[in-house]
Amino acid sequence: MRDGEEVTGKIAIESLRPVAIGARDRLALVALVGEHGRPWIPIDVDSVIGRDPDVELRLDDAALSRRHARIFRLAGVWRVEDLGSINGTFVDGQRITGSRILEDGARLQIGRGCIFRVSLQDSLEHEASRRLYESTVTDPLTGLHNRRHLDARLEEEVAFARRHGTPLSVLLLDVDHFKRVNDDHGHQAGDAVLRVLGALLTKLLRTEDLVARYGGEEIAIAARGTDAVNALILADRIRRRVEAMSMPWEGATLRVTVSVGVATWSGEMDVAALLGAADGALYRAKDEGRNRCCVA
């Protein structure tokens, strides 16, 4: 196109096709009260809700029965049934017996403190909601959980430990001399190291453990049911695996080590105190020469 030439043209109307609206056969629960770190929960299969570790949708709430309620799809319709719970299951304020159809926008209450809005979606809406939810809880560089999600989950983990009298440990990892990686190989190399480290930790940890990017090159792990002795064993296993890790990068081989600070929750600690104790242990590990683990 020459300077000053007018741009003309028309879009053929027949080429503009509306996207078909699919069947609203996907169900998601949008948390209103007691989100348990998950403001949006997709229900893809017949799911039992409760406190039991083996149910499909486990919620850590003492007011829930171990197998509290079931959400299922029958003849193309989503339904909920109470499983003989102590504190009941409610749809739009009414306690149900037997099963009840779940309409779009219905308010579902499980026990006393877990309240959700029912969202029926087609596949396009469901995927968009999933992406939006993941963007709010995920660090875009590493794919780990982000700091905001970590803070919310730690509040729940501390409450769970206090309620059930179970141990809870936090590990803070820091990549040693990370600035050297960026200075010697560029920031893209540093980003690659963090992504590989995140993938390694995801593989090493249990599904019930929480791993999140804490900030910069620091990563936090919350290990439920793990006491101080086993938390140190876990920390050293991670340290050794990272030390043994190598990553090809533009003709070079990148190797890094990590320092780890470990803190275990005690009855008088809140989240800030627990993270502060782990942070203090981490700084001691760095002061003592790096590539080591210290316990608060």
Short mmCIF file of C-alpha atoms in Angstrom, two decimals:
data_model
loop_
_atom_site.label_atom_id
_atom_site.label_comp_id
_atom_site.label_asym_id
_atom_site.label_seq_id
_atom_site.Cartn_x
_atom_site.Cartn_y
_atom_site.Cartn_z
CA MET A 1 0.00 0.00 0.00
CA ARG A 2 1.34 3.46 -0.99
CA ASP A 3 1.35 6.39 1.46
CA GLY A 4 -1.95 8.22 1.40
CA GLU A 5 -3.79 5.38 -0.33
CA GLU A 6 -7.23 4.77 1.08
CA VAL A 7 -7.92 1.40 2.58
CA THR A 8 -11.14 -0.06 1.25
CA GLY A 9 -12.81 -3.41 1.39
CA LYS A 10 -15.75 -5.23 2.87
CA ILE A 11 -16.11 -8.28 5.04
CA ALA A 12 -18.49 -10.78 3.55
CA ILE A 13 -21.42 -11.09 5.89
CA GLU A 14 -21.89 -14.77 5.04
CA SER A 15 -18.37 -15.47 6.40
CA LEU A 16 -19.32 -14.31 9.90
CA ARG A 17 -20.69 -17.38 11.60
CA PRO A 18 -21.86 -17.41 15.24
CA VAL A 19 -20.19 -19.93 17.52
CA ALA A 20 -22.69 -22.63 18.36
CA ILE A 21 -23.90 -22.75 21.96
CA GLY A 22 -23.29 -26.22 23.31
CA ALA A 23 -25.24 -28.19 25.86
CA ARG A 24 -24.81 -26.77 29.37
CA ASP A 25 -23.84 -30.15 30.73
CA ARG A 26 -20.68 -29.16 32.65
CA LEU A 27 -21.02 -28.33 36.34
CA ALA A 28 -18.77 -26.18 38.50
CA LEU A 29 -19.07 -24.96 42.07
CA VAL A 30 -18.26 -21.30 42.68
CA ALA A 31 -17.25 -20.82 46.33
CA LEU A 32 -19.16 -18.20 48.30
CA VAL A 33 -18.12 -19.21 51.84
CA GLY A 34 -15.35 -21.62 52.87
CA GLU A 35 -13.52 -21.74 49.55
CA HIS A 36 -10.63 -23.86 50.94
CA GLY A 37 -8.19 -22.28 48.52
CA ARG A 38 -10.32 -23.21 45.52
CA PRO A 39 -12.79 -20.51 44.45
CA TRP A 40 -13.82 -22.57 41.41
CA ILE A 41 -14.23 -26.34 41.53
CA PRO A 42 -15.11 -28.32 38.39
CA ILE A 43 -17.18 -31.46 38.86
CA ASP A 44 -16.34 -33.76 35.98
CA VAL A 45 -17.52 -37.11 37.30
CA ASP A 46 -19.78 -38.60 39.94
CA SER A 47 -18.21 -37.03 43.05
CA VAL A 48 -18.55 -37.66 46.77
CA ILE A 49 -17.89 -34.61 48.97
CA GLY A 50 -16.56 -34.91 52.51
CA ARG A 51 -13.53 -35.02 54.83
CA ASP A 52 -12.43 -38.54 53.95
CA PRO A 53 -9.07 -38.59 52.11
CA ASP A 54 -10.48 -41.02 49.55
CA VAL A 55 -13.47 -38.98 48.33
CA GLU A 56 -13.38 -37.20 44.97
CA LEU A 57 -13.93 -33.73 46.49
CA ARG A 58 -12.19 -33.45 49.85
CA LEU A 59 -12.92 -30.35 51.95
CA ASP A 60 -11.13 -29.76 55.25
CA ASP A 61 -14.02 -28.62 57.38
CA ALA A 62 -14.75 -30.19 60.76
CA ALA A 63 -18.49 -29.60 60.24
CA LEU A 64 -18.53 -32.01 57.28
CA SER A 65 -19.07 -35.73 57.58
CA ARG A 66 -16.40 -37.99 56.14
CA ARG A 67 -18.74 -38.87 53.26
CA HIS A 68 -21.17 -35.98 53.36
CA ALA A 69 -22.93 -35.67 50.00
CA ARG A 70 -22.74 -36.83 46.39
CA ILE A 71 -23.08 -34.86 43.16
CA PHE A 72 -23.89 -36.98 40.12
CA ARG A 73 -25.44 -36.81 36.67
CA LEU A 74 -28.45 -38.95 35.85
CA ALA A 75 -30.34 -38.92 32.54
CA GLY A 76 -28.60 -35.72 31.52
CA VAL A 77 -29.48 -33.88 34.74
CA TRP A 78 -27.11 -32.96 37.60
CA ARG A 79 -28.34 -33.91 41.07
CA VAL A 80 -27.10 -33.82 44.67
CA GLU A 81 -27.93 -36.25 47.44
CA ASP A 82 -27.13 -36.19 51.13
CA LEU A 83 -25.30 -39.29 52.39
CA GLY A 84 -26.73 -39.26 55.91
CA SER A 85 -24.54 -36.38 57.07
CA ILE A 86 -24.80 -34.93 60.57
CA ASN A 87 -25.04 -31.27 59.59
CA GLY A 88 -27.06 -31.68 56.42
CA THR A 89 -26.99 -30.63 52.78
CA PHE A 90 -29.06 -27.65 51.64
CA VAL A 91 -30.23 -26.39 48.23
CA ASP A 92 -31.52 -22.81 48.16
CA GLY A 93 -31.92 -22.85 51.93
CA GLN A 94 -33.86 -26.11 52.17
CA ARG A 95 -32.38 -29.21 53.76
CA ILE A 96 -32.67 -32.10 51.35
CA THR A 97 -33.51 -35.72 51.89
CA GLY A 98 -32.86 -38.12 49.07
CA SER A 99 -31.63 -36.35 45.93
CA ARG A 100 -32.40 -32.94 44.43
CA ILE A 101 -31.88 -31.47 40.95
CA LEU A 102 -29.18 -28.78 40.77
CA GLU A 103 -30.32 -25.85 38.64
CA ASP A 104 -27.99 -23.21 37.26
CA GLY A 105 -27.49 -20.50 39.91
CA ALA A 106 -28.73 -22.65 42.80
CA ARG A 107 -27.09 -22.15 46.19
CA LEU A 108 -25.61 -25.37 47.54
CA GLN A 109 -24.65 -25.56 51.22
CA ILE A 110 -22.61 -28.50 52.50
CA GLY A 111 -22.74 -28.64 56.29
CA ARG A 112 -22.58 -25.33 58.17
CA GLY A 113 -19.76 -23.43 56.49
CA CYS A 114 -19.30 -24.49 52.85
CA ILE A 115 -21.60 -22.59 50.49
CA PHE A 116 -21.36 -22.66 46.70
CA ARG A 117 -23.19 -21.28 43.70
CA VAL A 118 -23.94 -23.92 41.06
CA SER A 119 -22.78 -22.97 37.57
CA LEU A 120 -23.94 -25.03 34.60
CA GLN A 121 -21.77 -24.34 31.56
CA ASP A 122 -21.18 -25.55 28.04
CA SER A 123 -17.71 -26.77 27.10
CA LEU A 124 -16.56 -23.32 25.89
CA GLU A 125 -17.62 -21.55 29.10
CA HIS A 126 -16.17 -24.35 31.21
CA GLU A 127 -12.75 -24.13 29.57
CA ALA A 128 -12.73 -20.33 29.84
CA SER A 129 -13.58 -20.55 33.54
CA ARG A 130 -10.84 -23.12 34.06
CA ARG A 131 -8.24 -20.88 32.40
CA LEU A 132 -9.38 -17.86 34.40
CA TYR A 133 -9.18 -19.78 37.68
CA GLU A 134 -5.74 -21.19 36.89
CA SER A 135 -4.47 -17.71 36.04
CA THR A 136 -5.46 -16.46 39.51
CA VAL A 137 -3.61 -19.19 41.43
CA THR A 138 -0.66 -20.02 39.16
CA ASP A 139 2.72 -18.40 38.68
CA PRO A 140 3.01 -17.91 34.89
CA LEU A 141 6.76 -18.61 34.72
CA THR A 142 7.06 -21.84 36.72
CA GLY A 143 3.52 -23.22 36.58
CA LEU A 144 3.63 -23.56 40.38
CA HIS A 145 1.06 -21.95 42.64
CA ASN A 146 1.57 -18.24 43.26
CA ARG A 147 2.17 -16.37 46.51
CA ARG A 148 -1.45 -15.31 46.88
CA HIS A 149 -2.64 -18.91 46.73
CA LEU A 150 0.12 -19.98 49.11
CA ASP A 151 -0.95 -17.43 51.74
CA ALA A 152 -4.60 -18.52 51.51
CA ARG A 153 -3.78 -22.22 51.70
CA LEU A 154 -1.37 -21.81 54.61
CA GLU A 155 -4.13 -20.21 56.67
CA GLU A 156 -6.21 -23.32 56.05
CA GLU A 157 -3.31 -25.69 56.71
CA VAL A 158 -2.57 -24.05 60.05
CA ALA A 159 -6.27 -24.21 60.97
CA PHE A 160 -6.31 -27.90 59.99
CA ALA A 161 -3.19 -28.65 62.06
CA ARG A 162 -4.65 -26.83 65.07
CA ARG A 163 -8.02 -28.56 64.75
CA HIS A 164 -6.70 -32.09 64.27
CA GLY A 165 -3.47 -31.90 66.26
CA THR A 166 -1.39 -32.98 63.26
CA PRO A 167 2.07 -31.69 62.27
CA LEU A 168 2.67 -29.17 59.50
CA SER A 169 6.04 -28.15 58.11
CA VAL A 170 7.11 -25.41 55.73
CA LEU A 171 10.25 -25.52 53.59
CA LEU A 172 11.69 -22.41 51.95
CA LEU A 173 14.16 -23.03 49.10
CA ASP A 174 16.47 -20.45 47.58
CA VAL A 175 18.62 -21.05 44.49
CA ASP A 176 22.23 -20.39 45.47
CA HIS A 177 24.08 -17.67 43.54
CA PHE A 178 21.12 -17.26 41.20
CA LYS A 179 22.41 -13.85 40.09
CA ARG A 180 25.46 -15.55 38.61
CA VAL A 181 23.23 -17.63 36.32
CA ASN A 182 21.55 -14.48 35.03
CA ASP A 183 24.86 -12.59 34.71
CA ASP A 184 26.73 -15.41 32.98
CA HIS A 185 24.00 -16.86 30.77
CA GLY A 186 21.20 -14.27 30.63
CA HIS A 187 17.81 -13.96 32.27
CA GLN A 188 16.25 -16.53 29.96
CA ALA A 189 18.64 -19.11 31.40
CA GLY A 190 17.59 -18.10 34.91
CA ASP A 191 13.93 -18.47 33.93
CA ALA A 192 14.66 -21.92 32.49
CA VAL A 193 16.33 -23.00 35.75
CA LEU A 194 13.25 -21.97 37.73
CA ARG A 195 10.94 -23.85 35.36
CA VAL A 196 13.05 -27.03 35.58
CA LEU A 197 13.24 -26.72 39.36
CA GLY A 198 9.46 -26.30 39.58
CA ALA A 199 8.92 -29.41 37.46
CA LEU A 200 11.35 -31.42 39.61
CA LEU A 201 9.62 -30.40 42.85
CA THR A 202 6.18 -31.20 41.45
CA LYS A 203 7.46 -34.69 40.63
CA LEU A 204 9.12 -35.25 44.01
CA LEU A 205 6.26 -34.10 46.24
CA ARG A 206 3.00 -35.75 47.24
CA THR A 207 -0.30 -34.55 45.77
CA GLU A 208 -1.34 -33.23 49.20
CA ASP A 209 1.80 -31.07 49.49
CA LEU A 210 1.60 -27.48 48.30
CA VAL A 211 4.48 -26.01 46.30
CA ALA A 212 4.46 -22.34 45.30
CA ARG A 213 6.77 -19.65 44.02
CA TYR A 214 7.40 -17.54 47.09
CA GLY A 215 9.19 -14.72 45.31
CA GLY A 216 12.13 -14.29 42.95
CA GLU A 217 14.16 -17.50 43.08
CA GLU A 218 12.53 -18.69 46.34
CA ILE A 219 10.05 -21.56 46.44
CA ALA A 220 7.87 -22.58 49.37
CA ILE A 221 6.55 -26.04 50.23
CA ALA A 222 3.85 -26.79 52.78
CA ALA A 223 3.97 -30.43 53.86
CA ARG A 224 0.87 -31.52 55.74
CA GLY A 225 1.27 -34.25 58.36
CA THR A 226 5.07 -33.92 58.25
CA ASP A 227 6.95 -33.45 61.51
CA ALA A 228 10.35 -31.76 61.94
CA VAL A 229 12.38 -34.96 61.51
CA ASN A 230 10.66 -35.99 58.27
CA ALA A 231 10.63 -32.41 56.99
CA LEU A 232 14.43 -32.31 57.27
CA ILE A 233 14.67 -35.66 55.47
CA LEU A 234 12.45 -34.26 52.70
CA ALA A 235 14.51 -31.06 52.50
CA ASP A 236 17.78 -32.94 52.15
CA ARG A 237 16.32 -35.27 49.52
CA ILE A 238 15.30 -32.21 47.49
CA ARG A 239 18.71 -30.59 48.02
CA ARG A 240 20.53 -33.68 46.79
CA ARG A 241 18.28 -34.09 43.74
CA VAL A 242 18.79 -30.46 42.73
CA GLU A 243 22.56 -30.77 43.17
CA ALA A 244 22.55 -33.79 40.85
CA MET A 245 20.44 -32.02 38.24
CA SER A 246 22.05 -30.71 35.05
CA MET A 247 20.47 -28.72 32.27
CA PRO A 248 21.91 -28.13 28.78
CA TRP A 249 21.78 -24.47 27.78
CA GLU A 250 23.16 -23.06 24.52
CA GLY A 251 26.24 -25.26 24.47
CA ALA A 252 26.79 -25.07 28.21
CA THR A 253 25.56 -27.17 31.13
CA LEU A 254 23.80 -25.34 33.93
CA ARG A 255 24.08 -26.69 37.46
CA VAL A 256 22.63 -25.11 40.58
CA THR A 257 22.25 -25.88 44.26
CA VAL A 258 19.65 -24.79 46.80
CA SER A 259 19.67 -23.76 50.43
CA VAL A 260 16.63 -24.86 52.44
CA GLY A 261 15.08 -23.54 55.63
CA VAL A 262 12.68 -25.80 57.51
CA ALA A 263 10.11 -24.82 60.16
CA THR A 264 7.47 -26.96 61.84
CA TRP A 265 4.25 -25.46 63.17
CA SER A 266 3.76 -25.27 66.93
CA GLY A 267 0.53 -24.43 68.72
CA GLU A 268 1.21 -20.73 69.26
CA MET A 269 2.32 -19.99 65.66
CA ASP A 270 0.30 -18.16 63.06
CA VAL A 271 1.15 -18.20 59.33
CA ALA A 272 3.45 -15.17 59.57
CA ALA A 273 5.41 -16.73 62.44
CA LEU A 274 5.71 -20.06 60.61
CA LEU A 275 7.01 -18.42 57.43
CA GLY A 276 9.29 -16.19 59.47
CA ALA A 277 10.81 -19.20 61.21
CA ALA A 278 11.44 -20.95 57.88
CA ASP A 279 12.92 -17.76 56.45
CA GLY A 280 15.29 -17.44 59.42
CA ALA A 281 16.42 -21.04 58.95
CA LEU A 282 16.97 -20.39 55.24
CA TYR A 283 19.21 -17.40 55.93
CA ARG A 284 21.21 -19.47 58.39
CA ALA A 285 21.72 -22.13 55.72
CA LYS A 286 23.01 -19.47 53.33
CA ASP A 287 25.25 -17.91 55.97
CA GLU A 288 26.76 -21.31 56.79
CA GLY A 289 27.91 -21.88 53.22
CA ARG A 290 24.80 -22.65 51.10
CA ASN A 291 23.78 -26.00 49.58
CA ARG A 292 22.55 -27.16 52.95
CA CYS A 293 19.40 -27.47 55.06
CA CYS A 294 18.77 -25.79 58.42
CA VAL A 295 15.90 -26.26 60.84
CA ALA A 296 14.32 -23.38 62.78
#
